[in-house]
């Protein structure tokens, strides 16, 4: 029963290197699943109607369709289908994505930023993970190449770097300043990596933040743009939570918009923006739609981007269509605008209320401090664990924050992801908690009470 | 206008190495697009109905739905939606794919092979390209690792190997024996690679063949299984055209079925079977659904497979659903069985008639010989080009077969892919021609006449 050809020690060590990391991530994935089970309400929005019509265009010729689908969805489906020769959405598209859909997305980006966007810069992808892997594949030759990556950060970036054998050059987000980027730390880490012979190729920024739920202030974004420009770094901007901002005083500003508003054009900075349909208020993670917008790459380099993208023929057409709908939602005057607007605002303001309740409750707990929730769907409180708890974790060969998270899961059924999965300052412990926009169902209140009770009992048990 | 951070010579040389290859492939991709534009008839089959209902489950609660959708599609959609908690198809699934859908696929494989199939061995993917890249990522450490790959072969395999920096160990399909695998050549190539210090990890077999359109005889499959078993090679079986077999005396036999029927179990051979929704009679390339069935891997190795797969969260749910429909089509007794059966048989017999007409016409042309078309959607004739044509090609810095293909395209609008894209015996020239199952529209007759006229004129122009 032991096949001869393959043993673990004969596999690619870069894959093996991912081990612990993705092991820990089981909790993260479970949390994501629960979040999505709760979030997903496919019947509730017009995007799904359009997708169904595009899947089965025959419906558009049936008289009964008018009673089952909104006229807005029907009109939109017709527009989209007209972009496909013979209305056939079943074939491969251009490897970069269907041309007409890229036009729609480029127009959406231009409207969002108030700066032009070229459809040739858009590469439609199966969610945000593949293009991140593609860019790492392109940029990383061997372990002498490095990428600046925030700590804490979503595991996608560290995984993609490990898989390419890159040197991860960490920089620490400043918890004391709402998880902003400390430019002095950034410079220190870059210089230190360079002094060790690492060729630093790019800088990853996640805004709004995952796992931190912060939104960068514009001044900080300008500093980051100047830093990348001065230091010859490709700015890799994860902007997948751009529609999830609920702090009143904050808004979304793409790094491209920031760079252009500083007067920097194509030739001044190399910039990649990642987006996907997995987030926003609709959260269609399972559709695997996404794009990267690639600017400031010369044409020879862009050809190489295209080559890597074309290796998987094209991204799935349904995800491409959904991405175009997300970037071109119902407009004022459209039949479905009112319901779309109401749904979006409802979800976002519910997010805001829940996040606020969570932050308030966490800050009331012994040893816990939590930055304000501004965007994405997360809060990332720090927890000062008693020495006894740390010792108990060590005794069971577990990270202290994972020990806490596991206890929480076992006691209450609540899933949080330990900060050690994302990276954190040495000696600090955190957990990422997903904001669930369902306070009307009392779910949130119940969860928070249960959490509070658990934490009190935990501290009682382990108090020094 | 020249951003500073990135120049081509600072990119990953493994990406740069893909250059010429994917350059040549432009014709291939165009041909694929045309093929799909012609093939795609989304209104014509019940799969699309089910997908639309799963996209927008709200329809199932509307009375008007019964008049727009078949009762079979409605029942199937209900079954599938019940596999998703809350009928929510919008969330991530398990990284390996939705459990219930994998059960359906495993049952389909078991019914196809008459041997058991375990749903835990199924990894649902965005088409067949990602899992091929994943397996290469897993198996290849550096250029000392090699994979046996057929010549000619579909570019996916050579691209995936180049991207991982593997050594490609070619073996030549035997055109004189209907593109079968010559075991003596296979052994010779393996020994030669080993003598040069290459650690050969696996063997790629494409059956039915792409670009060759051949179907292996069972005896040849058994020889290949024994070879992999004796030589400790992972058998990587591309079986994506398993539903496209139209030679009367041939049928599809998966390599797993062949291995099991030889008495070999899990412990005897490591085997990966790739399949996708892009082919078959339905040809839904744009949906990006696929799977790999991984057997004979020990549990430690399988954990590493899972890790690589989980890097992109999960494959798109719509593609997952379609893959399950493909592996569990309407059965005898189902309402839609008759129409499904009629459509499938109609497409396949049309393929057979067209392929036969193409082969007959090609074999009637000066200097052209074409093996019988047995499966997939291709024929791959060889053409003996006159010396003058070879010289003219060289003068324009083009491969002679690409020169021929380009001339054909310019003169007639017909797209064929030059054999040099797939690899071929030195001094021979081929082109891959896609079989279009549309003889009822006279398309095929017109294309063939046009091709014949072109070839005659070409030979007149360049005859030695």
Short mmCIF file of N, CA and C in Angstrom, two decimals, chain B residues 85-140:
data_model
loop_
_atom_site.label_atom_id
_atom_site.label_comp_id
_atom_site.label_asym_id
_atom_site.label_seq_id
_atom_site.Cartn_x
_atom_site.Cartn_y
_atom_site.Cartn_z
N UNK B 85 -25.00 24.31 2.06
CA UNK B 85 -25.72 24.82 3.23
C UNK B 85 -26.45 26.10 2.86
N UNK B 86 -27.73 26.16 3.17
CA UNK B 86 -28.53 27.34 2.86
C UNK B 86 -28.69 27.58 1.37
N UNK B 87 -28.44 26.54 0.56
CA UNK B 87 -28.51 26.65 -0.91
C UNK B 87 -27.62 27.77 -1.45
N UNK B 88 -26.63 28.15 -0.65
CA UNK B 88 -25.80 29.30 -1.01
C UNK B 88 -24.62 28.83 -1.84
N UNK B 89 -24.68 29.07 -3.15
CA UNK B 89 -23.59 28.66 -4.03
C UNK B 89 -22.55 29.76 -4.19
N UNK B 90 -22.69 30.82 -3.39
CA UNK B 90 -21.81 31.98 -3.56
C UNK B 90 -20.55 31.93 -2.74
N UNK B 91 -20.47 31.04 -1.76
CA UNK B 91 -19.30 31.03 -0.88
C UNK B 91 -18.17 30.18 -1.43
N UNK B 92 -17.05 30.19 -0.72
CA UNK B 92 -15.98 29.26 -1.05
C UNK B 92 -16.49 27.85 -0.76
N UNK B 93 -15.98 26.89 -1.49
CA UNK B 93 -16.21 25.50 -1.10
C UNK B 93 -14.95 25.00 -0.39
N UNK B 94 -14.99 23.79 0.09
CA UNK B 94 -13.79 23.07 0.49
C UNK B 94 -12.76 23.23 -0.63
N UNK B 95 -11.50 23.40 -0.27
CA UNK B 95 -10.48 23.65 -1.30
C UNK B 95 -10.43 22.53 -2.35
N UNK B 96 -10.80 21.34 -1.94
CA UNK B 96 -10.75 20.21 -2.87
C UNK B 96 -11.99 20.16 -3.75
N UNK B 97 -12.97 21.02 -3.43
CA UNK B 97 -14.24 21.02 -4.17
C UNK B 97 -15.37 20.61 -3.24
N UNK B 98 -16.58 21.03 -3.59
CA UNK B 98 -17.77 20.74 -2.78
C UNK B 98 -17.92 19.22 -2.60
N UNK B 99 -18.10 18.81 -1.37
CA UNK B 99 -18.07 17.38 -1.06
C UNK B 99 -19.11 16.59 -1.86
N UNK B 100 -20.36 17.04 -1.85
CA UNK B 100 -21.41 16.31 -2.54
C UNK B 100 -21.17 16.21 -4.04
N UNK B 101 -20.56 17.24 -4.62
CA UNK B 101 -20.26 17.19 -6.05
C UNK B 101 -19.15 16.19 -6.33
N UNK B 102 -18.19 16.11 -5.41
CA UNK B 102 -17.13 15.11 -5.58
C UNK B 102 -17.70 13.70 -5.47
N UNK B 103 -18.70 13.53 -4.61
CA UNK B 103 -19.36 12.21 -4.52
C UNK B 103 -19.99 11.83 -5.85
N UNK B 104 -20.66 12.81 -6.46
CA UNK B 104 -21.32 12.54 -7.75
C UNK B 104 -20.29 12.16 -8.80
N UNK B 105 -19.19 12.92 -8.82
CA UNK B 105 -18.15 12.66 -9.82
C UNK B 105 -17.50 11.30 -9.58
N UNK B 106 -17.25 10.97 -8.32
CA UNK B 106 -16.65 9.67 -8.00
C UNK B 106 -17.57 8.54 -8.45
N UNK B 107 -18.88 8.72 -8.23
CA UNK B 107 -19.83 7.70 -8.67
C UNK B 107 -19.81 7.58 -10.19
N UNK B 108 -19.69 8.70 -10.88
CA UNK B 108 -19.62 8.70 -12.34
C UNK B 108 -18.38 7.96 -12.84
N UNK B 109 -17.26 8.19 -12.18
CA UNK B 109 -16.02 7.52 -12.57
C UNK B 109 -16.14 6.01 -12.30
N UNK B 110 -16.72 5.67 -11.15
CA UNK B 110 -16.88 4.26 -10.82
C UNK B 110 -17.76 3.56 -11.85
N UNK B 111 -18.84 4.23 -12.26
CA UNK B 111 -19.74 3.65 -13.26
C UNK B 111 -19.04 3.52 -14.61
N UNK B 112 -18.21 4.51 -14.93
CA UNK B 112 -17.48 4.49 -16.21
C UNK B 112 -16.49 3.32 -16.24
N UNK B 113 -15.77 3.11 -15.12
CA UNK B 113 -14.65 2.16 -15.09
C UNK B 113 -15.03 0.79 -14.59
N UNK B 114 -16.15 0.73 -13.86
CA UNK B 114 -16.48 -0.52 -13.18
C UNK B 114 -15.46 -0.90 -12.12
N UNK B 115 -14.80 0.10 -11.59
CA UNK B 115 -13.92 -0.06 -10.43
C UNK B 115 -14.24 1.06 -9.45
N UNK B 116 -14.05 0.83 -8.16
CA UNK B 116 -14.42 1.87 -7.18
C UNK B 116 -13.64 3.16 -7.38
N UNK B 117 -14.26 4.26 -6.98
CA UNK B 117 -13.57 5.55 -6.98
C UNK B 117 -13.91 6.26 -5.68
N UNK B 118 -12.90 6.86 -5.06
CA UNK B 118 -13.05 7.51 -3.77
C UNK B 118 -13.15 9.02 -3.95
N UNK B 119 -14.21 9.63 -3.42
CA UNK B 119 -14.39 11.08 -3.58
C UNK B 119 -13.21 11.86 -3.00
N UNK B 120 -12.50 11.29 -2.04
CA UNK B 120 -11.33 11.97 -1.47
C UNK B 120 -10.17 12.06 -2.45
N UNK B 121 -10.23 11.27 -3.51
CA UNK B 121 -9.17 11.31 -4.52
C UNK B 121 -9.43 12.39 -5.57
N UNK B 122 -10.61 13.00 -5.52
CA UNK B 122 -11.00 13.98 -6.55
C UNK B 122 -10.67 15.39 -6.06
N UNK B 123 -9.98 16.15 -6.90
CA UNK B 123 -9.68 17.55 -6.63
C UNK B 123 -10.31 18.37 -7.75
N UNK B 124 -11.32 19.16 -7.41
CA UNK B 124 -11.99 19.96 -8.44
C UNK B 124 -11.17 21.22 -8.73
N UNK B 125 -11.05 21.54 -10.00
CA UNK B 125 -10.11 22.58 -10.44
C UNK B 125 -10.73 23.48 -11.51
N UNK B 126 -10.10 24.63 -11.74
CA UNK B 126 -10.56 25.56 -12.79
C UNK B 126 -10.06 25.08 -14.15
N UNK B 127 -10.64 24.03 -14.69
CA UNK B 127 -10.17 23.45 -15.94
C UNK B 127 -8.99 22.53 -15.70
N UNK B 128 -8.39 22.05 -16.81
CA UNK B 128 -7.31 21.07 -16.67
C UNK B 128 -5.93 21.70 -16.54
N UNK B 129 -5.78 22.98 -16.92
CA UNK B 129 -4.44 23.57 -16.86
C UNK B 129 -3.93 23.73 -15.42
N UNK B 130 -4.73 24.30 -14.51
CA UNK B 130 -4.19 24.48 -13.15
C UNK B 130 -3.70 23.18 -12.50
N UNK B 131 -4.45 22.06 -12.56
CA UNK B 131 -3.93 20.87 -11.89
C UNK B 131 -2.64 20.34 -12.53
N UNK B 132 -2.48 20.53 -13.83
CA UNK B 132 -1.22 20.11 -14.46
C UNK B 132 -0.08 20.95 -13.89
N UNK B 133 -0.30 22.27 -13.81
CA UNK B 133 0.73 23.13 -13.21
C UNK B 133 0.99 22.73 -11.75
N UNK B 134 -0.08 22.42 -11.02
CA UNK B 134 0.09 22.03 -9.62
C UNK B 134 0.95 20.78 -9.49
N UNK B 135 0.68 19.78 -10.32
CA UNK B 135 1.45 18.54 -10.23
C UNK B 135 2.90 18.78 -10.58
N UNK B 136 3.15 19.63 -11.57
CA UNK B 136 4.53 19.94 -11.92
C UNK B 136 5.21 20.67 -10.76
N UNK B 137 4.45 21.57 -10.15
CA UNK B 137 4.99 22.31 -9.01
C UNK B 137 5.40 21.36 -7.89
N UNK B 138 4.60 20.34 -7.71
CA UNK B 138 4.84 19.39 -6.64
C UNK B 138 6.03 18.49 -6.95
N UNK B 139 6.12 18.07 -8.20
CA UNK B 139 7.11 17.03 -8.55
C UNK B 139 8.49 17.58 -8.88
N UNK B 140 8.54 18.82 -9.33
CA UNK B 140 9.80 19.33 -9.87
C UNK B 140 10.53 20.20 -8.85
#
